Coordinates of C-alpha atoms in Angstrom, one line a residue:
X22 CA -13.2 3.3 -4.2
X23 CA -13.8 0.1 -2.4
X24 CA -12.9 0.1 1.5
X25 CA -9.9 -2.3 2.5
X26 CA -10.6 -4.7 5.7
X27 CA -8.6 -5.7 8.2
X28 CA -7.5 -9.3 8.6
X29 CA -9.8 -11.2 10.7
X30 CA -9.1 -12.0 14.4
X31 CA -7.5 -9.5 17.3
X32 CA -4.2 -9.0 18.1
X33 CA -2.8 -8.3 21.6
X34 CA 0.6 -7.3 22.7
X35 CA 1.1 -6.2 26.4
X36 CA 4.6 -4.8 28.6
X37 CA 5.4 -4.0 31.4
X38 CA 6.4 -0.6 32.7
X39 CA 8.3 0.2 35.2
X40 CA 11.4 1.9 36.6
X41 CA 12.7 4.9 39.1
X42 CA 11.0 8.0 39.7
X43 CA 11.8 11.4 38.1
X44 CA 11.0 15.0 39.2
X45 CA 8.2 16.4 37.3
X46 CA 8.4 19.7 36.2
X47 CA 5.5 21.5 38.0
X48 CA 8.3 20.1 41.2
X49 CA 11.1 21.8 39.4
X50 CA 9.0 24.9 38.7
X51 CA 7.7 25.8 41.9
X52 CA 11.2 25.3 43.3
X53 CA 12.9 27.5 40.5
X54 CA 9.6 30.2 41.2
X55 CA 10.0 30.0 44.9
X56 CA 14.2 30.6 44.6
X57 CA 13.6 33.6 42.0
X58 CA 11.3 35.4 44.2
X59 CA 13.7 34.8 47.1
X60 CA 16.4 36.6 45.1
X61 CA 14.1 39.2 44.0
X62 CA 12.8 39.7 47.3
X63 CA 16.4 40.8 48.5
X64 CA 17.8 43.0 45.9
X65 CA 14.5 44.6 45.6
X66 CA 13.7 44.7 49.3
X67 CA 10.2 43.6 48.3
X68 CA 8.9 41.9 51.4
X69 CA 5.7 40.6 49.6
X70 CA 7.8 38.6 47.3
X71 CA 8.6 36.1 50.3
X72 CA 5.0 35.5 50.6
X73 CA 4.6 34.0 47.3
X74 CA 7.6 32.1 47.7
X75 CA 7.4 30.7 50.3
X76 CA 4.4 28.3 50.2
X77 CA 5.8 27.2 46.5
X78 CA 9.0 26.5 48.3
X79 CA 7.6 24.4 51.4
X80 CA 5.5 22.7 48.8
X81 CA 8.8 21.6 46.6
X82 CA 10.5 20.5 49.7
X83 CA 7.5 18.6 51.0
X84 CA 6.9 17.2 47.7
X85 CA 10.3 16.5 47.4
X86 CA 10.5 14.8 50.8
X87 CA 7.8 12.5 49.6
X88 CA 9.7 11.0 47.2
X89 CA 8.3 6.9 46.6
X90 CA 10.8 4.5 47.4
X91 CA 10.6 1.9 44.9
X92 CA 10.0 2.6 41.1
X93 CA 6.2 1.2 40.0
X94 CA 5.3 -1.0 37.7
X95 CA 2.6 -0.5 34.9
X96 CA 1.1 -3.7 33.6
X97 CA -0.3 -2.5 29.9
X98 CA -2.5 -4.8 27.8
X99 CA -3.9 -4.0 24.5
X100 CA -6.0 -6.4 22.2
X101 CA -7.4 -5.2 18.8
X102 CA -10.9 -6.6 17.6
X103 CA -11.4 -6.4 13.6
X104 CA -14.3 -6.3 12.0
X105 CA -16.2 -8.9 10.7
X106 CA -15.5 -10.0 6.9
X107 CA -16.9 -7.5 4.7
X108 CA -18.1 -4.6 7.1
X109 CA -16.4 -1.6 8.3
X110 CA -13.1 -0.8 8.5
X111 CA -13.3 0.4 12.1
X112 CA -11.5 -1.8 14.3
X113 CA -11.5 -1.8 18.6
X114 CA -8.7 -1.2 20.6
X115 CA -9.2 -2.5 24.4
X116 CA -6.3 -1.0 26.5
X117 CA -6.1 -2.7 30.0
X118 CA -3.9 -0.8 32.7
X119 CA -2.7 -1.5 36.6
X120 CA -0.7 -0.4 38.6
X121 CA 1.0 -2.5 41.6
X122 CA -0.7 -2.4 44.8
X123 CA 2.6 -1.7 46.6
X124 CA 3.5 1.9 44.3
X125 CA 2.7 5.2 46.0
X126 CA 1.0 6.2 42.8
X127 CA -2.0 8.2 42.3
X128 CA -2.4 8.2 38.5
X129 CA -1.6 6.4 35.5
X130 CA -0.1 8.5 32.3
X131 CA -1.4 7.0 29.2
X132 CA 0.4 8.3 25.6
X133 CA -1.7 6.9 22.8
X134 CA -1.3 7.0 18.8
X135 CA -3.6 5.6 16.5
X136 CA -3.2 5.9 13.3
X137 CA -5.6 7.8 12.3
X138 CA -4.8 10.5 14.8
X139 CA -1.9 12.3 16.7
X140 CA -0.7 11.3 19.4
X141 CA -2.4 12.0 22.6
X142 CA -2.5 11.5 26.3
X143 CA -4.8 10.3 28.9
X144 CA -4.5 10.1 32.7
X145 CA -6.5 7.9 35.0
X146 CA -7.3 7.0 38.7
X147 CA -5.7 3.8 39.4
X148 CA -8.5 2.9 41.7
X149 CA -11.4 3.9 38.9
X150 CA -9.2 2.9 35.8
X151 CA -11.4 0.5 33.7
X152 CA -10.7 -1.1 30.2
X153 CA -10.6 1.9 27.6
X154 CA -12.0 1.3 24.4
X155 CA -11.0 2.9 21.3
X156 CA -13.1 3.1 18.0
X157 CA -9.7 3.1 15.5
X158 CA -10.7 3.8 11.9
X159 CA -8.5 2.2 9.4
X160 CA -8.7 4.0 6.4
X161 CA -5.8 2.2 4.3
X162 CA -4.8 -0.9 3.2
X163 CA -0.9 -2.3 3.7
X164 CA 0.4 -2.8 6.7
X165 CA 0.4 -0.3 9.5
X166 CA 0.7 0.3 12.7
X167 CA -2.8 0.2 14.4
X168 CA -1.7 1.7 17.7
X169 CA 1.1 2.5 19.9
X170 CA 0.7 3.3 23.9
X171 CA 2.8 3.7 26.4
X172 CA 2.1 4.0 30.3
X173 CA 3.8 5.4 33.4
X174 CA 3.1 6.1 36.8
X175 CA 2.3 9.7 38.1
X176 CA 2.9 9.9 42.4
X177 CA 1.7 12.1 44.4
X178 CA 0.1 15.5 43.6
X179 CA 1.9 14.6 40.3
X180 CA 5.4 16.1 41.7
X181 CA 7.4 12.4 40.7
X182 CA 6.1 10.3 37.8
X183 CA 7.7 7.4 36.1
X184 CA 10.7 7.5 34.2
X185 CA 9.6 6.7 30.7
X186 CA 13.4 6.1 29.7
X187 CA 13.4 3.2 32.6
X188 CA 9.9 2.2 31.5
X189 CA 10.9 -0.2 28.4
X190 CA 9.8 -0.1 24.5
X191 CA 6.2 1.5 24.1
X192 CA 3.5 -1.4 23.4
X193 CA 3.4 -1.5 19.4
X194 CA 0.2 -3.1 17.5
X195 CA 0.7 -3.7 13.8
X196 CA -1.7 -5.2 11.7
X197 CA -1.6 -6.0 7.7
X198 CA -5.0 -4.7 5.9
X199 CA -5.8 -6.4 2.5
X200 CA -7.4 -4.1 -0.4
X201 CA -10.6 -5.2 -1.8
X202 CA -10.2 -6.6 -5.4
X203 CA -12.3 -5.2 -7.7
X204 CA -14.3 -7.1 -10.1
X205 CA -12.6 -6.8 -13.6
X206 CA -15.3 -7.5 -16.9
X207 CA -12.4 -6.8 -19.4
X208 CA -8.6 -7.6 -19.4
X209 CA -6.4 -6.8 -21.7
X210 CA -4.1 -9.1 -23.0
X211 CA -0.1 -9.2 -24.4
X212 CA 0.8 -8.5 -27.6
X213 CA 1.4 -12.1 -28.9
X214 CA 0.7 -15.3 -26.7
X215 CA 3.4 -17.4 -26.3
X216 CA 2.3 -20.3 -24.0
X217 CA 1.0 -23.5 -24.4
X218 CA -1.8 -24.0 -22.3
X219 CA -4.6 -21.6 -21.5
X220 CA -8.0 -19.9 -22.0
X221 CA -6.8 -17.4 -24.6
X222 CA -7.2 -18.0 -28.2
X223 CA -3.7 -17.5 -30.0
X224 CA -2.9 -17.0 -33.6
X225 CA -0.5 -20.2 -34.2
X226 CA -2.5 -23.2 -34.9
X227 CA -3.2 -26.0 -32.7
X228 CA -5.9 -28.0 -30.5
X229 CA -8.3 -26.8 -28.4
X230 CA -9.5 -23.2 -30.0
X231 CA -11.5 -21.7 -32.4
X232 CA -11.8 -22.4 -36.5
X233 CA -8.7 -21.7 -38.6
X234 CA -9.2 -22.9 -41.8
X235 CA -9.5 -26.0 -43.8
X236 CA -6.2 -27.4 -45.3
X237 CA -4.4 -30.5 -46.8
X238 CA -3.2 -33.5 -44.4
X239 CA 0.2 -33.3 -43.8
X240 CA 2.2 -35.8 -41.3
X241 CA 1.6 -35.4 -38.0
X242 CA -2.3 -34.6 -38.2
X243 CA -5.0 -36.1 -36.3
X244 CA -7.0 -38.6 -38.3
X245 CA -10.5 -37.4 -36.5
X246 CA -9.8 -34.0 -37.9
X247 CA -10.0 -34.9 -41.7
X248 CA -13.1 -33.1 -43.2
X249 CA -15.0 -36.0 -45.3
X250 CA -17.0 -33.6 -47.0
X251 CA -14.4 -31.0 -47.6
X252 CA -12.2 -33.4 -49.3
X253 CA -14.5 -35.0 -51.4
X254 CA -15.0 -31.2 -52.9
X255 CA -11.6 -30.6 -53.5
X256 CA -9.9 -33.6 -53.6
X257 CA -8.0 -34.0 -57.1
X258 CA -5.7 -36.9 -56.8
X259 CA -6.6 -40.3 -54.6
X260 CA -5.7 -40.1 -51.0
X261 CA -5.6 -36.5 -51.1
X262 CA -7.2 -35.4 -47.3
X263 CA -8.3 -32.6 -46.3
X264 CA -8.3 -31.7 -42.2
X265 CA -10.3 -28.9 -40.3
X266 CA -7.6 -26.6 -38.2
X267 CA -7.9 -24.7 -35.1
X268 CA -5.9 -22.2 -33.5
X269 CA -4.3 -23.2 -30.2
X270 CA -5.4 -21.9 -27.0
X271 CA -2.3 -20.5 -24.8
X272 CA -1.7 -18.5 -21.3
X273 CA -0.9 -15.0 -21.1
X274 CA 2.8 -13.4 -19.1
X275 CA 1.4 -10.3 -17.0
X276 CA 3.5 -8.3 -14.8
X277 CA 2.8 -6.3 -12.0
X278 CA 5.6 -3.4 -11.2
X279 CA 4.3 -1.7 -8.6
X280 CA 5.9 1.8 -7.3
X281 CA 6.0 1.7 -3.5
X282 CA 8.6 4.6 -3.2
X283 CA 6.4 7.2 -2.2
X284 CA 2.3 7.7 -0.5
X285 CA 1.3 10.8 -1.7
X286 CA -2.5 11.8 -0.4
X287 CA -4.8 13.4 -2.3
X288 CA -4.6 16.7 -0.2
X289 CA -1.5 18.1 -1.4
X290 CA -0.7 20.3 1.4
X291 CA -0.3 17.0 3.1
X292 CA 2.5 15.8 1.3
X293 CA 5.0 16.9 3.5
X294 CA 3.2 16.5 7.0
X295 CA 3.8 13.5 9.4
X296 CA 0.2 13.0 10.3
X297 CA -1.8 13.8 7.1
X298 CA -5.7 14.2 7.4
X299 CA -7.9 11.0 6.6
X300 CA -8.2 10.5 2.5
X301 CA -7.6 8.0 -0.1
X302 CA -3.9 8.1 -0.8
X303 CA -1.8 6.9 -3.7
X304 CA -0.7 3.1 -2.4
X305 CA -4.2 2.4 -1.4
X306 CA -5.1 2.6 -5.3
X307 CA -2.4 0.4 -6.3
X308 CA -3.0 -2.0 -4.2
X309 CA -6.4 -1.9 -5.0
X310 CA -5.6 -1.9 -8.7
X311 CA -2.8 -4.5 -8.0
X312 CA -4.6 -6.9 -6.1
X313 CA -7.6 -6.6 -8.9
X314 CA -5.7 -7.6 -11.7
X315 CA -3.7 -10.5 -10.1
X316 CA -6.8 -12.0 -9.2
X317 CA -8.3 -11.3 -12.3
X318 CA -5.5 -12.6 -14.5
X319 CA -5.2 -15.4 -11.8
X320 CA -8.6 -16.8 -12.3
X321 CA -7.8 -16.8 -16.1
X322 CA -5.0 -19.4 -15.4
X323 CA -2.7 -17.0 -16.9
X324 CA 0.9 -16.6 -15.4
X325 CA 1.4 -13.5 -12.7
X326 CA 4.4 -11.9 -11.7
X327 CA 5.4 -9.2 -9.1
X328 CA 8.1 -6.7 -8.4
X329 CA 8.4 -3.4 -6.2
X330 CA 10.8 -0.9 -7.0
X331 CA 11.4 0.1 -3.9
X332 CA 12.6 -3.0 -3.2
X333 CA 14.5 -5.8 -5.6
X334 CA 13.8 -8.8 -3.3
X335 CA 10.5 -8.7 -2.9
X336 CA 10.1 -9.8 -7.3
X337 CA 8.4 -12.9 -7.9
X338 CA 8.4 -14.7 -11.4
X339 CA 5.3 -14.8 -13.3
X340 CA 4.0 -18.5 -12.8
X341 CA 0.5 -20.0 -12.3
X342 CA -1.6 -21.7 -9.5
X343 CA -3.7 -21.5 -6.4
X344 CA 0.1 -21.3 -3.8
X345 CA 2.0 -18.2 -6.6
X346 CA -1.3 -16.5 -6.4
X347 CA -1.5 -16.4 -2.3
X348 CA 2.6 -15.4 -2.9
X349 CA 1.6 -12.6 -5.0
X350 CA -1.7 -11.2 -3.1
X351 CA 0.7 -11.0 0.1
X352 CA 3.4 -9.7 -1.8
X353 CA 0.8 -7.0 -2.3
X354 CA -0.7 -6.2 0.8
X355 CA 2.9 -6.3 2.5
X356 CA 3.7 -3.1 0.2
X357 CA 4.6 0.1 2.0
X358 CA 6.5 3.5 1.6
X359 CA 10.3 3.2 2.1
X360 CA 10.4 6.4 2.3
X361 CA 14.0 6.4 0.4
X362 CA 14.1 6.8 -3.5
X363 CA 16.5 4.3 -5.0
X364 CA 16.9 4.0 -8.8
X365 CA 17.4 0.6 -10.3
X366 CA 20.3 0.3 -12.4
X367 CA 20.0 -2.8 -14.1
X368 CA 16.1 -3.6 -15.8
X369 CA 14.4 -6.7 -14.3
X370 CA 14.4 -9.4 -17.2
X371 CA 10.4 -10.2 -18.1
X372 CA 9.6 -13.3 -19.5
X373 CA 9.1 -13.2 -23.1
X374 CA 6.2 -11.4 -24.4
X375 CA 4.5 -10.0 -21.3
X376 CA 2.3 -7.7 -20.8
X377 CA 3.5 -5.3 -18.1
X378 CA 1.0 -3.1 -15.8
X379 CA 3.5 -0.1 -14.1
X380 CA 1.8 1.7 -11.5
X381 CA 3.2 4.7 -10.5
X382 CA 2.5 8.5 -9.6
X383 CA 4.6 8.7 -12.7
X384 CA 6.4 11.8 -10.1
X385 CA 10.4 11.0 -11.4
X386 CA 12.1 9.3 -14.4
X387 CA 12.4 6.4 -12.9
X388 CA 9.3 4.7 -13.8
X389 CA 9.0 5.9 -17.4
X390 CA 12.5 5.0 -17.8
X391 CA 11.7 1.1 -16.9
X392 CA 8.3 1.5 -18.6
X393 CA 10.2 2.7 -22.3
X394 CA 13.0 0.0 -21.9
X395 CA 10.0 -2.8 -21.8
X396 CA 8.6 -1.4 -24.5
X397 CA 11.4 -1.0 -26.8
X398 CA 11.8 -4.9 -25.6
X399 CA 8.6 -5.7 -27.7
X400 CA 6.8 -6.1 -24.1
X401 CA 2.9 -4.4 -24.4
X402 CA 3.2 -1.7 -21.6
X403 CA -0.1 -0.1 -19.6
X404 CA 0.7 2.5 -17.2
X405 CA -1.4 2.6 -14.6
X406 CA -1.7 6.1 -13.1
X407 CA -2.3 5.9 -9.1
X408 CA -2.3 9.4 -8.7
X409 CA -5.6 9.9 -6.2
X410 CA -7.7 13.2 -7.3
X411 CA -6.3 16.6 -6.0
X412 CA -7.3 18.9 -3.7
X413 CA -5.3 22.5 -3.5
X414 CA -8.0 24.6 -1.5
X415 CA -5.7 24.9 1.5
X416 CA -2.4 25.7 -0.6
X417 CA -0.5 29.4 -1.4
X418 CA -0.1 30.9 -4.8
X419 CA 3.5 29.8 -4.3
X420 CA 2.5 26.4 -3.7
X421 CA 0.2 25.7 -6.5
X422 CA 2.2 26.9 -9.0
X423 CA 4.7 24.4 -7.8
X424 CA 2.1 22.0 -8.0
X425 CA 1.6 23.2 -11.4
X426 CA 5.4 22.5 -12.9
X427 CA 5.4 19.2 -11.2
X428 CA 1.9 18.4 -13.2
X429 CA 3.4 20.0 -16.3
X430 CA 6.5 17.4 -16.1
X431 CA 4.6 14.1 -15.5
X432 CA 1.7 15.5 -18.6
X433 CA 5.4 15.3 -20.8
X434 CA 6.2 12.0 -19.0
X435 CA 3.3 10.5 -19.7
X436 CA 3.6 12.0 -23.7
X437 CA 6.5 10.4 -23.9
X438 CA 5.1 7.0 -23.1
X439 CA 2.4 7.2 -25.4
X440 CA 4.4 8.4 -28.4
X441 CA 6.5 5.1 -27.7
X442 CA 3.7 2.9 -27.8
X443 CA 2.7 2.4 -23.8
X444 CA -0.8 3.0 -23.0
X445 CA -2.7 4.4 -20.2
X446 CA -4.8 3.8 -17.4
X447 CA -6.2 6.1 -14.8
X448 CA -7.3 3.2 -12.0
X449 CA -8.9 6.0 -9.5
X450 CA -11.7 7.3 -12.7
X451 CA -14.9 6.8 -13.0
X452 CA -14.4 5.5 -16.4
X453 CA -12.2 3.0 -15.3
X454 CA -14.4 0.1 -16.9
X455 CA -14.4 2.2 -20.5
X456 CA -10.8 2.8 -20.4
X457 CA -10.4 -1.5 -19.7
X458 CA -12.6 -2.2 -22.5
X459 CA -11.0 -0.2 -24.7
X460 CA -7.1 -1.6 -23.9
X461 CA -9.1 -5.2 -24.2
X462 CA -10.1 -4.1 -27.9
X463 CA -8.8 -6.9 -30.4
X464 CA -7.7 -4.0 -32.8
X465 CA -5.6 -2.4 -30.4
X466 CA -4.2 -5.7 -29.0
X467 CA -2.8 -6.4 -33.0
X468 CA -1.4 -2.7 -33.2
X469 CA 0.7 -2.4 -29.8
X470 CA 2.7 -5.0 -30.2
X471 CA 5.0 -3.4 -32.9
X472 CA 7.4 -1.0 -31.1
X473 CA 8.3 2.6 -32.3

């Protein structure tokens, strides 16, 4: 599976924070210590008691007493590096902290999240604090958010540190990675051409295509088309002509659905944690697989279209050129989870004869539902299946034969679509290329466009 990039150039965000000071709780612990020994130390008659307590209570009050008079401010900076155009997918995060000279401070607090870990803190030495650098991996494509950090101030002996609530929004750093295209050797292509203009060879005659046949001149034929010799063979009657025809070359409709409800990894013990462990996950093969075709189809001069069905809005019409293929691509690398399942209730209207690509995890109704209505529109469906490869080492008995019903419903989804007509394609396979070839077969191109 090819590695997505990040966009080129660094981003930096920076805040300020700042605020009043709160107790910390080692303060509030040695105080609550100090006044349960006390207590102890009375009904008990325990005179040892009051020796414990009593330097945890001095310390609270000192600490206490030493309480900085104005809140400190916490100048953050963070700029992200990327990598150069076709290397690693690492990127570097340069977090830059101070603290103003006038705060009784001793420390700085640091809360960091990356997003390929959970979050995680750091303190420093205002004095020795230098620019931290952070080796980020980004292991998906779409946008994310690269990192988030927020600062505060830590006083004395750490009994007062900033108040984080007084402090202001955490520094956010989001970034949009594009997916690699793959190179595609075969496409398929719709059941029936119906445009005017294009590289694909159609079955309606016309200019510009391959041999047809050789018939008699009727009105409205070109004169350099007229086949001397054939009509001096067959000609019977004077001025009987006889022209070579060609079949007309013509554009194909191809529509991208693409299912951004859900981003399932390939661990499936993972599906239901907020911070899964670094794999390939289900939206980073269709936008790999998206992104492949548009640009396929796209250098073919054929017409591309979009829609998400997470989201209505986002649908784009199938059209040509250089400006509707930039449209699409960012449509694409824009996708994300929306972590909410809607169902639409009308189907989105497809230009006439298209061929429709739906990529799904095929996990609900929803998509075969969409993916049978095209099809009994006389549309040529493919249903791409982004479902990354499982692993279930780390899951129960209970679990797995969970995992086992839910398999056993989309195997019947996927039954269904076949027995309709709708073909399929398994994007993450090894025999990606085989199963491309074989949708791009002429024979099964003049079989799939009758429905069932």
């Amino acid at each position: 599976m090819t590695t997505p990039r990040a966009q080129e150039g660094a981003a930096s965000a920076a805040s300020d924070a700042g605020g009043r000071w709160v107790r910390s709780p080692a303060q509030a612990a040695a105080a609550l210590v100090s006044v349960v020994c006390l207590v102890a130390a009375f009904v008990f008659s325990r005179a040892e008691l009051v020796l414990i307590a009593a330097p945890l209570l001095i310390a609270a009050l000192v600490d206490r007493s030493r309480r900085p008079s104005a809140g400190a401010a916490v100048d953050l900076a963070v700029e992200i590096a990327g990598p150069a155009e076709g290397t690693t997918s690492a990127v570097t995060a340069i977090l830059s902290a101070a603290i103003e000279r006038d705060a009784a401070a001793d420390a700085l607090h640091l809360r960091l999240a990356t997003v390929d870990r959970p979050p995680f803190d750091a303190v420093l030495a205002p004095r020795s604090a230098a620019p931290l650098r952070l080796g980020i991996a980004v292991g998906h494509s779409g946008p994310q958010r690269i990192l988030t950090a927020e600062a505060r101030a830590i006083g004395a002996d750490a009994s007062w540190a900033g108040d984080p609530d007084e402090s202001g929004s955490p520094t956010e750093v989001q970034r949009i990675v594009r997916p690699v295209p793959v190179p595609l050797r075969s496409l398929p292509l719709p059941a029936r051409l119906v445009g005017l203009t294009g590289q694909h060879v159609s079955v309606r005659p016309g200019d510009g295509g391959e041999f047809r046949d050789v018939d008699r001149y009727r009105a409205g034929d070109r004169l350099r088309r007229i086949d001397w010799k054939a009509t001096a063979r067959r000609g019977q009657r004077p001025g009987e002509l006889y022209v070579r025809r060609t079949t007309a070359t013509s554009d194909a409709a191809v529509h991208l659905v693409l299912d951004a409800r859900d981003d399932l990894p390939g661990e499936v013990a993972d599906w239901a944690v907020p911070y899964p462990r670094p794999g390939l996950r289900s939206l980073d093969i269709a936008r790999e697989a998206a992104a492949s075709l548009a640009a396929a189809y796209a250098g073919m001069a054929d017409r591309v279209g979009f829609d998400d069905l997470a989201d209505a809005a986002r649908a784009l019409p199938p059209r040509s050129g250089t400006r509707h293929r930039q449209a699409v691509l960012r449509a694409i690398e824009t996708t994300a989870a929306r972590g909410s399942v809607t169902d639409r209730i009308r189907v989105p209207r497809l230009a006439p004869g298209a061929l429709v690509y739906v990529l799904s995890t095929f996990l609900d109704e929803q998509p075969v539902r969409l993916a049978l209505a095209w099809r009994a529109a006389g549309h040529r469906v493919i249903a791409v299946d982004v479902l990354p490869p499982l692993a279930t080492a780390d899951l129960p008995s209970r679990d797995r034969i969970a995992l086992r019903l839910v398999l056993a419903e989309r195997d019947v989804r996927f039954e269904r679509l076949r027995v309709s007509g709708a073909e399929r394609l398994q994007w993450a396979s090894a025999e990606r290329d085989v199963q491309l070839r074989r949708l791009a077969a002429p024979q099964r191109r003049a079989t799939s466009g009758r429905p069932a």
